[in-house]
Structures are given as C-alpha cells and as structure tokens.
Amino acid sequence: MEFLLLFFLPTQLGTYFFLPESFVHGVRVDYLALSFFLTDILAIGYVLLNIKYLKLKPFNTPALIIFVLILLNIVFALSPIISAFHYLKIGLFGLVSYIISKTKHPAKRTLQAFAFGALLQLVIAVAQFWLQHAIQGPIYFLGERYFTLSTVGIATIAIDGAELLRPYGTFSHPNSLGGFYVLLYTFALFYKPFQNFPKLKLLLLMSSAMLVLVSFSKAAIIAFALVSVLQLFSYKKICMFCIASRVLVLSVILGIFLTATGDPESFGKRIFLMQSSLDIISKHALVGVGLGNYIIAQGSIANPYPYSFLQPVHNIVLLLISELGLIFTGLIGYCIWHFRKNIKLTQIHLALILVICVTGMVDHYWITLQQNVLLIVVLFGLLQREKDMLK
C-alpha cells in the first residue's frame, strides 16, 4: 500500500463537491470545493492497514490549546464546513506521516515508487510540451485536466517570440509540478538510504531535474540551483575545478530556462494578492477567515483582473496568517522554535526547508494543493523513519 501511495502521489484523479460557498460572484472555485482524490483513498487504506502503530495519548496542555484554537478557527470561519473539511484532511495526512515514521519499508521500494512515478510524469510533461495540449485518453485517469494553448488562463512561456504551453503533467499548474519535483530532487540528493541504489537514484534525480526545468517555474529553478550549489560544498574534499565547471554548466542551462518570459502581469498580480491578504489580515487578525477560506474573503475585495484569476495569495506566511489568524500562526511558530532544540537538523532538513521557503515565498501550493502537501508529510515521515532506524 505504501508503494502505491508514493507512486500515485503526483496524480490528482478525484472528484469535487461544490457548496454554495464554493462560488464567488457566480464563478465556481476548485479551492473552495470538498475534494476527494485517489490519494485520499490510498491514504485511508494505508492508515487502516497500519492502525496497530497508532497509540492514543492523553491531551497535554499544548495539545489542548491547539485543539481549542482549531475549534475557534472553524466556528468563526467564513465557511465552517470548508474549514472543518480541511482540518480532517490535515489529520489524515498527519496520521500518514506518523505511520510512515513508525513502519519499516525497504528503501529500494520507496525509491522505485518515486523514480517510476517521476519518469511517468516526465513522459507526460514532454508529450504535452510537444503536442501543446493535454494528452487525455488513459492519462485522464491519472488526473490530467483537458487544456490547449488557447485555454483561458493557461500557463504559457515565450521563447524567441513564440508563445508555448508550459507542461502541467498531472498537476493543476506547472509551478506546482516544479515545486513538487525540486523538493523530491532535494530529498533524493541527500537521503542516505537511497545511496545504496545508484542507478535508481540517478533515474529519480535526472527525471526530477528535467521536470523542474520544463515546468519553467522560476522559483523552482532558482531553488534547484541553490540546492545544487549546496550539494557541491557538502563533499569532504572540495575540488575547485569541479565546482567551477559544474557551476558554469548549471549557469548556462539555467540561463536558457530563466530567460524565457511568462505572464507579463505576473508581478502585478502577486502584488495585488499580497495587498489583498494584508487587508484580510487587518479585518480578521485574531482568528483568521478559516482554513481553506481565503478566496471567499478575497471575493469581497475589488479585483482588477478577470474572476478566473481568483487565487490564494502567493506567499505561505501571509496565507497562513490570513486563514489562521495571528494567535494560531504565532503559536505554530513558537512551537517550531521551541521544539527545534529536540530536533537535530541535518543537511537534508536544511535543504528541504530552504526549498520550501524559496518557493513558498512566491507561491501557495505547499498549503493549498494536495500533491504538494502530501509530499511534505511523506518526506518528513521518511526522515523520522531513518532517524529511528539508526537508534
């Protein structure tokens, strides 16, 4: 079951149930729907098959405070149903991460699931870029959405004056695709159990790197470059010639992809969303608008762009504060700061955090999109499993 969950992690086959609150000015918004994916079914099955690893503990004071804040966030949410649904998903994902950390699963099988999944996504992405439209057919059952170069709001890139479709894979946006695979690339690069299977690891690294580049996500590509440089300086013996040559080659490759131009209004849209989030925070400072409710609040703000642009603010910190409020977000920050003493941060932890911070400052998928959220909880569950095995 774990193999299937990891293999299908990049997919988004599912269904949406739209509530009255899922419509903003008559426009149906996926972010505000109750969504059920294949990965939800796999996650529930994985938890049920490994339920023996779950041990209930009595509430302590910090847990009780968090529980009360969650209740307040739900009660005062603009849509309590949507907020409660998101918290149920977080609970499920938390159980998945915990069970992964407690179970034993061959590292080779884990690597195979990631590598074959990445290779499949690369084939799909390259085909989409070549055809300049969705593949459909059997790929539909992996969650690929129908789109063409002329689809309204579709992500494009301009190369030498030619407008080209950016590949989506089975993701809802190329940026989400790029963020997913730059984080997985980073994990595979530093995760020690994968070192025993060099060919499989190379397949995963090459597929992930290519997916980051063809996504044309500038944030993901910059994070990829930073991680690559960080990895160079992780060797015990530093070869300056090797570093210089690799940096040169990397600079040329990145230069080609970074010089391609995307949406000319992208910067203006991000500024508008940041201003909107600050306005929302000022009105709902204490308990926020409710987890998953950001776009409902944004709907009350005058929008200079088409309604198809309805999106969360492209900054995970501002998005968290908007939805959870200053009290809850501050408590989460305090807990992370307080418990850092009990967690030995290794190079792989720092590299993963670096990627999430670099990409999360200019996008929202680490909070809003299931594929990316699940990847985070799975990877940190695997890190805890490795730590426990070394004890």
mmCIF file of C-alpha atoms in Angstrom:
data_model
loop_
_atom_site.group_PDB
_atom_site.id
_atom_site.type_symbol
_atom_site.label_atom_id
_atom_site.label_comp_id
_atom_site.label_asym_id
_atom_site.label_seq_id
_atom_site.Cartn_x
_atom_site.Cartn_y
_atom_site.Cartn_z
ATOM 1 C CA MET A 1 0.000 0.000 0.000
ATOM 2 C CA GLU A 2 2.872 2.395 0.770
ATOM 3 C CA PHE A 3 4.343 1.788 -2.699
ATOM 4 C CA LEU A 4 1.028 2.652 -4.354
ATOM 5 C CA LEU A 5 0.611 5.793 -2.244
ATOM 6 C CA LEU A 6 4.089 7.047 -3.154
ATOM 7 C CA PHE A 7 3.761 6.119 -6.840
ATOM 8 C CA PHE A 8 0.407 7.911 -7.222
ATOM 9 C CA LEU A 9 1.465 10.884 -5.077
ATOM 10 C CA PRO A 10 1.883 13.198 -8.130
ATOM 11 C CA THR A 11 -1.570 12.358 -9.520
ATOM 12 C CA GLN A 12 -4.824 14.217 -8.896
ATOM 13 C CA LEU A 13 -7.557 11.866 -10.032
ATOM 14 C CA GLY A 14 -10.564 12.832 -7.961
ATOM 15 C CA THR A 15 -13.944 14.459 -7.732
ATOM 16 C CA TYR A 16 -15.224 17.772 -6.375
ATOM 17 C CA PHE A 17 -18.362 18.583 -4.426
ATOM 18 C CA PHE A 18 -19.313 22.228 -4.713
ATOM 19 C CA LEU A 19 -21.161 24.014 -1.923
ATOM 20 C CA PRO A 20 -22.926 27.377 -2.235
ATOM 21 C CA GLU A 21 -19.780 28.850 -0.611
ATOM 22 C CA SER A 22 -17.701 27.347 -3.456
ATOM 23 C CA PHE A 23 -18.961 30.057 -5.817
ATOM 24 C CA VAL A 24 -17.553 33.585 -5.763
ATOM 25 C CA HIS A 25 -19.533 36.103 -7.843
ATOM 26 C CA GLY A 26 -21.058 33.148 -9.674
ATOM 27 C CA VAL A 27 -17.672 31.633 -10.534
ATOM 28 C CA ARG A 28 -17.045 28.065 -9.340
ATOM 29 C CA VAL A 29 -13.723 27.853 -7.454
ATOM 30 C CA ASP A 30 -11.974 24.481 -7.049
ATOM 31 C CA TYR A 31 -10.082 25.692 -3.980
ATOM 32 C CA LEU A 32 -13.425 26.077 -2.162
ATOM 33 C CA ALA A 33 -14.799 22.653 -3.087
ATOM 34 C CA LEU A 34 -14.781 19.498 -0.980
ATOM 35 C CA SER A 35 -12.288 17.403 -2.938
ATOM 36 C CA PHE A 36 -11.696 13.647 -2.777
ATOM 37 C CA PHE A 37 -8.744 12.138 -4.606
ATOM 38 C CA LEU A 38 -7.371 8.688 -5.286
ATOM 39 C CA THR A 39 -4.555 9.545 -2.886
ATOM 40 C CA ASP A 40 -7.170 10.102 -0.148
ATOM 41 C CA ILE A 41 -8.410 6.549 -0.648
ATOM 42 C CA LEU A 42 -4.852 5.210 -0.617
ATOM 43 C CA ALA A 43 -4.028 7.263 2.489
ATOM 44 C CA ILE A 44 -7.107 5.979 4.355
ATOM 45 C CA GLY A 45 -6.297 2.402 3.315
ATOM 46 C CA TYR A 46 -2.692 2.842 4.428
ATOM 47 C CA VAL A 47 -3.788 4.107 7.856
ATOM 48 C CA LEU A 48 -6.324 1.305 8.343
ATOM 49 C CA LEU A 49 -3.818 -1.394 7.368
ATOM 50 C CA ASN A 50 -1.299 0.003 9.852
ATOM 51 C CA ILE A 51 -3.663 1.116 12.597
ATOM 52 C CA LYS A 52 -1.753 -1.004 15.145
ATOM 53 C CA TYR A 53 1.034 1.595 15.070
ATOM 54 C CA LEU A 54 -1.286 4.326 16.348
ATOM 55 C CA LYS A 55 -1.122 4.907 20.070
ATOM 56 C CA LEU A 56 -3.535 7.390 21.594
ATOM 57 C CA LYS A 57 -2.051 9.678 24.208
ATOM 58 C CA PRO A 58 -3.924 11.849 26.728
ATOM 59 C CA PHE A 59 -4.239 15.541 25.907
ATOM 60 C CA ASN A 60 -1.474 17.700 27.347
ATOM 61 C CA THR A 61 -1.748 21.466 27.750
ATOM 62 C CA PRO A 62 -0.187 22.463 24.368
ATOM 63 C CA ALA A 63 -2.381 19.936 22.514
ATOM 64 C CA LEU A 64 -5.475 21.235 24.308
ATOM 65 C CA ILE A 65 -4.621 24.834 23.370
ATOM 66 C CA ILE A 66 -4.170 23.845 19.723
ATOM 67 C CA PHE A 67 -7.476 21.936 19.783
ATOM 68 C CA VAL A 68 -9.298 24.992 21.170
ATOM 69 C CA LEU A 69 -7.728 27.252 18.522
ATOM 70 C CA ILE A 70 -8.791 24.836 15.787
ATOM 71 C CA LEU A 71 -12.371 24.895 17.097
ATOM 72 C CA LEU A 72 -12.342 28.702 17.173
ATOM 73 C CA ASN A 73 -10.931 28.820 13.651
ATOM 74 C CA ILE A 74 -13.730 26.546 12.448
ATOM 75 C CA VAL A 75 -16.535 28.304 14.361
ATOM 76 C CA PHE A 76 -15.513 31.789 13.161
ATOM 77 C CA ALA A 77 -14.641 30.670 9.618
ATOM 78 C CA LEU A 78 -16.483 32.260 6.715
ATOM 79 C CA SER A 79 -17.471 28.688 5.809
ATOM 80 C CA PRO A 80 -17.159 26.331 8.806
ATOM 81 C CA ILE A 81 -17.822 23.279 6.617
ATOM 82 C CA ILE A 82 -14.886 24.028 4.313
ATOM 83 C CA SER A 83 -12.623 24.766 7.275
ATOM 84 C CA ALA A 84 -13.584 21.563 9.120
ATOM 85 C CA PHE A 85 -13.046 19.534 5.937
ATOM 86 C CA HIS A 86 -9.507 20.900 5.576
ATOM 87 C CA TYR A 87 -8.706 20.066 9.190
ATOM 88 C CA LEU A 88 -9.934 16.490 8.636
ATOM 89 C CA LYS A 89 -7.521 16.209 5.710
ATOM 90 C CA ILE A 90 -4.670 17.560 7.816
ATOM 91 C CA GLY A 91 -5.483 14.958 10.458
ATOM 92 C CA LEU A 92 -5.399 12.189 7.840
ATOM 93 C CA PHE A 93 -2.085 13.394 6.422
ATOM 94 C CA GLY A 94 -0.649 13.660 9.925
ATOM 95 C CA LEU A 95 -1.562 10.017 10.560
ATOM 96 C CA VAL A 96 0.091 9.012 7.279
ATOM 97 C CA SER A 97 3.308 10.810 8.209
ATOM 98 C CA TYR A 98 3.304 9.267 11.696
ATOM 99 C CA ILE A 99 2.744 5.724 10.397
ATOM 100 C CA ILE A 100 5.467 6.117 7.760
ATOM 101 C CA SER A 101 7.867 7.096 10.524
ATOM 102 C CA LYS A 102 6.944 4.008 12.587
ATOM 103 C CA THR A 103 6.814 1.314 9.895
ATOM 104 C CA LYS A 104 9.652 -0.470 8.126
ATOM 105 C CA HIS A 105 9.605 -0.398 4.344
ATOM 106 C CA PRO A 106 12.559 -1.288 2.067
ATOM 107 C CA ALA A 107 14.318 1.873 0.884
ATOM 108 C CA LYS A 108 14.606 0.351 -2.588
ATOM 109 C CA ARG A 109 10.823 0.032 -2.885
ATOM 110 C CA THR A 110 10.410 3.638 -1.759
ATOM 111 C CA LEU A 111 12.967 4.774 -4.322
ATOM 112 C CA GLN A 112 11.300 2.701 -7.053
ATOM 113 C CA ALA A 113 7.911 4.287 -6.348
ATOM 114 C CA PHE A 114 9.357 7.807 -6.547
ATOM 115 C CA ALA A 115 11.558 7.083 -9.589
ATOM 116 C CA PHE A 116 8.924 5.342 -11.714
ATOM 117 C CA GLY A 117 6.364 7.990 -10.781
ATOM 118 C CA ALA A 118 8.774 10.765 -11.810
ATOM 119 C CA LEU A 119 9.620 9.000 -15.082
ATOM 120 C CA LEU A 120 5.916 8.710 -15.912
ATOM 121 C CA GLN A 121 5.401 12.423 -15.169
ATOM 122 C CA LEU A 122 8.378 13.307 -17.386
ATOM 123 C CA VAL A 123 6.919 11.343 -20.303
ATOM 124 C CA ILE A 124 3.561 13.073 -19.828
ATOM 125 C CA ALA A 125 5.118 16.552 -19.488
ATOM 126 C CA VAL A 126 7.346 16.161 -22.568
ATOM 127 C CA ALA A 127 4.388 14.883 -24.604
ATOM 128 C CA GLN A 128 2.257 17.847 -23.511
ATOM 129 C CA PHE A 129 5.020 20.288 -24.423
ATOM 130 C CA TRP A 130 5.500 18.614 -27.815
ATOM 131 C CA LEU A 131 1.772 18.439 -28.620
ATOM 132 C CA GLN A 132 0.960 21.798 -26.979
ATOM 133 C CA HIS A 133 -2.188 20.341 -25.447
ATOM 134 C CA ALA A 134 -3.312 17.697 -22.961
ATOM 135 C CA ILE A 135 -2.856 14.036 -23.891
ATOM 136 C CA GLN A 136 -6.105 12.730 -22.346
ATOM 137 C CA GLY A 137 -7.002 9.096 -23.129
ATOM 138 C CA PRO A 138 -5.703 6.859 -20.312
ATOM 139 C CA ILE A 139 -3.774 9.805 -18.819
ATOM 140 C CA TYR A 140 -7.145 11.279 -17.830
ATOM 141 C CA PHE A 141 -7.362 8.587 -15.151
ATOM 142 C CA LEU A 142 -4.217 9.979 -13.535
ATOM 143 C CA GLY A 143 -5.936 13.330 -13.112
ATOM 144 C CA GLU A 144 -4.745 15.174 -16.219
ATOM 145 C CA ARG A 145 -7.090 18.054 -16.962
ATOM 146 C CA TYR A 146 -8.089 18.975 -20.501
ATOM 147 C CA PHE A 147 -6.335 22.071 -21.836
ATOM 148 C CA THR A 148 -4.895 23.555 -25.005
ATOM 149 C CA LEU A 149 -2.725 26.555 -25.770
ATOM 150 C CA SER A 150 -5.892 28.639 -26.249
ATOM 151 C CA THR A 151 -7.493 27.670 -22.904
ATOM 152 C CA VAL A 152 -8.330 30.789 -20.857
ATOM 153 C CA GLY A 153 -5.814 31.332 -18.053
ATOM 154 C CA ILE A 154 -3.475 28.580 -19.253
ATOM 155 C CA ALA A 155 0.192 28.955 -18.255
ATOM 156 C CA THR A 156 2.425 29.824 -21.197
ATOM 157 C CA ILE A 157 6.015 30.806 -21.823
ATOM 158 C CA ALA A 158 7.518 32.937 -24.609
ATOM 159 C CA ILE A 159 10.748 31.724 -26.204
ATOM 160 C CA ASP A 160 12.186 33.827 -29.046
ATOM 161 C CA GLY A 161 8.793 35.442 -29.501
ATOM 162 C CA ALA A 162 6.910 32.140 -29.776
ATOM 163 C CA GLU A 163 4.212 31.502 -27.168
ATOM 164 C CA LEU A 164 4.358 27.931 -25.889
ATOM 165 C CA LEU A 165 2.263 25.915 -23.461
ATOM 166 C CA ARG A 166 4.014 25.081 -20.196
ATOM 167 C CA PRO A 167 3.532 21.364 -19.384
ATOM 168 C CA TYR A 168 1.275 20.510 -16.455
ATOM 169 C CA GLY A 169 1.858 16.769 -16.085
ATOM 170 C CA THR A 170 -0.998 15.617 -13.846
ATOM 171 C CA PHE A 171 -0.753 18.759 -11.701
ATOM 172 C CA SER A 172 -3.092 21.733 -11.614
ATOM 173 C CA HIS A 173 -0.288 24.152 -12.542
ATOM 174 C CA PRO A 174 3.319 23.930 -13.821
ATOM 175 C CA ASN A 175 4.557 25.800 -10.736
ATOM 176 C CA SER A 176 3.118 23.070 -8.523
ATOM 177 C CA LEU A 177 4.829 20.483 -10.746
ATOM 178 C CA GLY A 178 8.164 22.299 -10.473
ATOM 179 C CA GLY A 179 7.880 22.751 -6.698
ATOM 180 C CA PHE A 180 6.965 19.085 -6.169
ATOM 181 C CA TYR A 181 9.954 17.776 -8.075
ATOM 182 C CA VAL A 182 12.546 20.233 -6.815
ATOM 183 C CA LEU A 183 11.650 19.115 -3.283
ATOM 184 C CA LEU A 184 11.777 15.432 -4.277
ATOM 185 C CA TYR A 185 15.086 16.053 -6.103
ATOM 186 C CA THR A 186 16.496 17.625 -2.951
ATOM 187 C CA PHE A 187 15.341 14.720 -0.813
ATOM 188 C CA ALA A 188 16.831 12.099 -3.146
ATOM 189 C CA LEU A 189 20.096 14.017 -3.355
ATOM 190 C CA PHE A 190 20.742 13.904 0.399
ATOM 191 C CA TYR A 191 18.740 10.890 1.664
ATOM 192 C CA LYS A 192 21.358 8.325 2.727
ATOM 193 C CA PRO A 193 19.306 5.086 2.297
ATOM 194 C CA PHE A 194 18.988 5.889 -1.435
ATOM 195 C CA GLN A 195 22.778 5.842 -1.873
ATOM 196 C CA ASN A 196 22.766 2.035 -1.940
ATOM 197 C CA PHE A 197 20.858 2.053 -5.249
ATOM 198 C CA PRO A 198 22.839 4.413 -7.536
ATOM 199 C CA LYS A 199 21.067 3.583 -10.822
ATOM 200 C CA LEU A 200 17.584 4.070 -9.415
ATOM 201 C CA LYS A 201 18.690 7.217 -7.617
ATOM 202 C CA LEU A 202 20.168 8.602 -10.851
ATOM 203 C CA LEU A 203 16.879 7.891 -12.653
ATOM 204 C CA LEU A 204 14.951 9.809 -9.997
ATOM 205 C CA LEU A 205 17.416 12.716 -9.961
ATOM 206 C CA MET A 206 17.506 13.074 -13.745
ATOM 207 C CA SER A 207 13.725 12.793 -14.140
ATOM 208 C CA SER A 208 13.102 15.279 -11.312
ATOM 209 C CA ALA A 209 15.676 17.752 -12.645
ATOM 210 C CA MET A 210 14.158 17.657 -16.127
ATOM 211 C CA LEU A 211 10.664 18.162 -14.704
ATOM 212 C CA VAL A 212 11.840 21.211 -12.746
ATOM 213 C CA LEU A 213 13.354 22.725 -15.883
ATOM 214 C CA VAL A 214 10.448 22.017 -18.270
ATOM 215 C CA SER A 215 7.987 23.413 -15.730
ATOM 216 C CA PHE A 216 9.609 26.819 -16.392
ATOM 217 C CA SER A 217 8.845 27.727 -12.771
ATOM 218 C CA LYS A 218 11.444 30.370 -11.969
ATOM 219 C CA ALA A 219 11.141 29.872 -8.198
ATOM 220 C CA ALA A 220 11.621 26.113 -8.548
ATOM 221 C CA ILE A 221 14.566 26.568 -10.926
ATOM 222 C CA ILE A 222 16.261 29.030 -8.546
ATOM 223 C CA ALA A 223 15.706 26.607 -5.638
ATOM 224 C CA PHE A 224 17.145 23.818 -7.805
ATOM 225 C CA ALA A 225 20.263 25.915 -8.449
ATOM 226 C CA LEU A 226 20.699 26.747 -4.755
ATOM 227 C CA VAL A 227 20.393 23.086 -3.745
ATOM 228 C CA SER A 228 22.866 22.039 -6.447
ATOM 229 C CA VAL A 229 25.431 24.544 -5.161
ATOM 230 C CA LEU A 230 24.757 23.474 -1.556
ATOM 231 C CA GLN A 231 25.386 19.854 -2.516
ATOM 232 C CA LEU A 232 28.719 20.781 -4.102
ATOM 233 C CA PHE A 233 30.014 22.126 -0.798
ATOM 234 C CA SER A 234 28.835 19.067 1.135
ATOM 235 C CA TYR A 235 31.777 16.962 -0.009
ATOM 236 C CA LYS A 236 34.585 16.418 2.463
ATOM 237 C CA LYS A 237 37.199 17.130 -0.217
ATOM 238 C CA ILE A 238 36.392 20.189 -2.275
ATOM 239 C CA CYS A 239 37.593 20.204 -5.898
ATOM 240 C CA MET A 240 37.547 23.826 -7.031
ATOM 241 C CA PHE A 241 37.853 22.881 -10.708
ATOM 242 C CA CYS A 242 34.878 20.501 -10.359
ATOM 243 C CA ILE A 243 32.849 23.209 -8.623
ATOM 244 C CA ALA A 244 33.720 25.859 -11.214
ATOM 245 C CA SER A 245 32.906 23.598 -14.178
ATOM 246 C CA ARG A 246 29.632 22.422 -12.663
ATOM 247 C CA VAL A 247 28.553 25.960 -11.753
ATOM 248 C CA LEU A 248 29.374 27.086 -15.318
ATOM 249 C CA VAL A 249 27.322 24.306 -16.915
ATOM 250 C CA LEU A 250 24.494 24.882 -14.437
ATOM 251 C CA SER A 251 24.525 28.625 -15.145
ATOM 252 C CA VAL A 252 24.224 28.068 -18.899
ATOM 253 C CA ILE A 253 21.335 25.611 -18.506
ATOM 254 C CA LEU A 254 19.502 27.793 -16.002
ATOM 255 C CA GLY A 255 20.096 30.887 -18.122
ATOM 256 C CA ILE A 256 18.261 29.278 -21.036
ATOM 257 C CA PHE A 257 15.196 28.438 -18.930
ATOM 258 C CA LEU A 258 15.156 31.601 -16.803
ATOM 259 C CA THR A 259 15.320 33.954 -19.797
ATOM 260 C CA ALA A 260 12.036 32.601 -21.125
ATOM 261 C CA THR A 261 9.246 35.050 -20.315
ATOM 262 C CA GLY A 262 5.889 34.110 -18.836
ATOM 263 C CA ASP A 263 2.814 36.138 -17.917
ATOM 264 C CA PRO A 264 3.806 39.841 -18.158
ATOM 265 C CA GLU A 265 1.232 40.651 -15.453
ATOM 266 C CA SER A 266 2.558 38.025 -13.026
ATOM 267 C CA PHE A 267 4.368 40.520 -10.786
ATOM 268 C CA GLY A 268 1.386 42.878 -10.664
ATOM 269 C CA LYS A 269 -0.963 40.023 -9.785
ATOM 270 C CA ARG A 270 1.274 38.897 -6.943
ATOM 271 C CA ILE A 271 1.417 42.436 -5.548
ATOM 272 C CA PHE A 272 -2.385 42.667 -5.732
ATOM 273 C CA LEU A 273 -2.748 39.366 -3.878
ATOM 274 C CA MET A 274 -0.303 40.470 -1.177
ATOM 275 C CA GLN A 275 -2.184 43.737 -0.695
ATOM 276 C CA SER A 276 -5.444 41.786 -0.534
ATOM 277 C CA SER A 277 -4.024 39.443 2.106
ATOM 278 C CA LEU A 278 -2.909 42.377 4.265
ATOM 279 C CA ASP A 279 -6.406 43.829 4.011
ATOM 280 C CA ILE A 280 -7.920 40.467 5.018
ATOM 281 C CA ILE A 281 -5.482 40.130 7.932
ATOM 282 C CA SER A 282 -6.388 43.600 9.201
ATOM 283 C CA LYS A 283 -10.091 42.609 9.297
ATOM 284 C CA HIS A 284 -9.632 39.081 10.714
ATOM 285 C CA ALA A 285 -6.437 39.461 12.701
ATOM 286 C CA LEU A 286 -7.152 37.248 15.713
ATOM 287 C CA VAL A 287 -8.713 34.017 14.426
ATOM 288 C CA GLY A 288 -8.458 34.433 10.648
ATOM 289 C CA VAL A 289 -11.043 33.699 7.965
ATOM 290 C CA GLY A 290 -10.830 29.928 8.482
ATOM 291 C CA LEU A 291 -8.562 27.289 6.997
ATOM 292 C CA GLY A 292 -9.223 26.997 3.247
ATOM 293 C CA ASN A 293 -11.467 30.107 3.232
ATOM 294 C CA TYR A 294 -9.054 32.691 1.838
ATOM 295 C CA ILE A 295 -10.707 33.102 -1.576
ATOM 296 C CA ILE A 296 -14.127 33.696 -0.009
ATOM 297 C CA ALA A 297 -12.608 36.677 1.803
ATOM 298 C CA GLN A 298 -10.793 37.839 -1.313
ATOM 299 C CA GLY A 299 -14.101 37.864 -3.191
ATOM 300 C CA SER A 300 -15.163 40.953 -1.230
ATOM 301 C CA ILE A 301 -12.135 42.913 -2.496
ATOM 302 C CA ALA A 302 -12.301 44.767 -5.804
ATOM 303 C CA ASN A 303 -10.394 42.705 -8.363
ATOM 304 C CA PRO A 304 -8.798 44.444 -11.377
ATOM 305 C CA TYR A 305 -8.285 41.088 -13.093
ATOM 306 C CA PRO A 306 -10.783 38.577 -14.532
ATOM 307 C CA TYR A 307 -12.564 36.407 -11.974
ATOM 308 C CA SER A 308 -10.766 33.373 -13.385
ATOM 309 C CA PHE A 309 -7.759 34.825 -11.550
ATOM 310 C CA LEU A 310 -9.285 34.052 -8.132
ATOM 311 C CA GLN A 311 -6.307 32.538 -6.311
ATOM 312 C CA PRO A 312 -4.785 32.417 -2.822
ATOM 313 C CA VAL A 313 -2.025 34.887 -2.020
ATOM 314 C CA HIS A 314 1.303 33.631 -3.397
ATOM 315 C CA ASN A 315 3.061 33.604 -0.040
ATOM 316 C CA ILE A 316 2.618 30.803 2.508
ATOM 317 C CA VAL A 317 3.252 33.046 5.539
ATOM 318 C CA LEU A 318 0.642 35.628 4.549
ATOM 319 C CA LEU A 319 -1.767 32.841 3.586
ATOM 320 C CA LEU A 320 -1.386 31.127 6.968
ATOM 321 C CA ILE A 321 -1.918 34.356 8.889
ATOM 322 C CA SER A 322 -4.954 35.220 6.731
ATOM 323 C CA GLU A 323 -6.613 31.864 7.321
ATOM 324 C CA LEU A 324 -5.489 31.001 10.874
ATOM 325 C CA GLY A 325 -5.086 34.447 12.409
ATOM 326 C CA LEU A 326 -2.158 35.900 14.311
ATOM 327 C CA ILE A 327 -2.758 33.897 17.517
ATOM 328 C CA PHE A 328 -2.777 30.436 15.927
ATOM 329 C CA THR A 329 0.023 31.217 13.454
ATOM 330 C CA GLY A 330 2.101 32.720 16.262
ATOM 331 C CA LEU A 331 1.591 29.579 18.367
ATOM 332 C CA ILE A 332 2.684 27.369 15.469
ATOM 333 C CA GLY A 333 5.792 29.500 15.030
ATOM 334 C CA TYR A 334 6.520 29.313 18.751
ATOM 335 C CA CYS A 335 6.154 25.508 18.779
ATOM 336 C CA ILE A 336 8.548 25.156 15.848
ATOM 337 C CA TRP A 337 11.034 27.492 17.540
ATOM 338 C CA HIS A 338 10.683 25.751 20.924
ATOM 339 C CA PHE A 339 10.949 22.167 19.689
ATOM 340 C CA ARG A 340 13.857 22.845 17.340
ATOM 341 C CA LYS A 341 16.140 22.057 20.313
ATOM 342 C CA ASN A 342 14.848 18.475 20.338
ATOM 343 C CA ILE A 343 15.315 18.013 16.599
ATOM 344 C CA LYS A 344 18.801 17.591 15.224
ATOM 345 C CA LEU A 345 18.623 19.473 11.945
ATOM 346 C CA THR A 346 20.806 17.719 9.393
ATOM 347 C CA GLN A 347 21.862 18.905 5.963
ATOM 348 C CA ILE A 348 18.836 17.280 4.340
ATOM 349 C CA HIS A 349 16.454 19.056 6.759
ATOM 350 C CA LEU A 350 18.048 22.411 5.983
ATOM 351 C CA ALA A 351 17.971 21.748 2.236
ATOM 352 C CA LEU A 352 14.269 20.816 2.284
ATOM 353 C CA ILE A 353 13.402 23.857 4.402
ATOM 354 C CA LEU A 354 15.399 26.045 2.003
ATOM 355 C CA VAL A 355 13.391 24.775 -0.981
ATOM 356 C CA ILE A 356 10.042 25.231 0.776
ATOM 357 C CA CYS A 357 10.969 28.766 1.885
ATOM 358 C CA VAL A 358 12.317 29.895 -1.518
ATOM 359 C CA THR A 359 9.303 28.595 -3.441
ATOM 360 C CA GLY A 360 6.767 29.295 -0.674
ATOM 361 C CA MET A 361 7.574 32.996 -0.604
ATOM 362 C CA VAL A 362 6.204 33.382 -4.142
ATOM 363 C CA ASP A 363 3.542 30.653 -4.335
ATOM 364 C CA HIS A 364 0.900 28.890 -2.249
ATOM 365 C CA TYR A 365 0.900 25.214 -3.304
ATOM 366 C CA TRP A 366 2.661 23.955 -0.136
ATOM 367 C CA ILE A 367 -0.564 24.779 1.717
ATOM 368 C CA THR A 368 -3.351 24.585 -0.864
ATOM 369 C CA LEU A 369 -2.601 21.671 -3.232
ATOM 370 C CA GLN A 370 -2.881 18.085 -2.057
ATOM 371 C CA GLN A 371 0.029 16.668 -4.054
ATOM 372 C CA ASN A 372 2.495 19.139 -2.584
ATOM 373 C CA VAL A 373 1.148 18.928 0.970
ATOM 374 C CA LEU A 374 1.265 15.123 0.925
ATOM 375 C CA LEU A 375 4.827 15.175 -0.398
ATOM 376 C CA ILE A 376 5.975 17.247 2.575
ATOM 377 C CA VAL A 377 4.390 14.962 5.185
ATOM 378 C CA VAL A 378 5.672 11.827 3.428
ATOM 379 C CA LEU A 379 9.246 13.093 3.152
ATOM 380 C CA PHE A 380 9.457 14.200 6.770
ATOM 381 C CA GLY A 381 7.909 10.879 7.816
ATOM 382 C CA LEU A 382 10.677 9.095 5.899
ATOM 383 C CA LEU A 383 13.320 11.241 7.613
ATOM 384 C CA GLN A 384 11.930 10.293 11.022
ATOM 385 C CA ARG A 385 11.910 6.622 9.984
ATOM 386 C CA GLU A 386 15.591 6.839 9.053
ATOM 387 C CA LYS A 387 16.377 8.509 12.379
ATOM 388 C CA ASP A 388 14.555 5.810 14.357
ATOM 389 C CA MET A 389 16.319 3.030 12.431
ATOM 390 C CA LEU A 390 19.709 4.469 13.337
ATOM 391 C CA LYS A 391 18.951 4.444 17.060
#
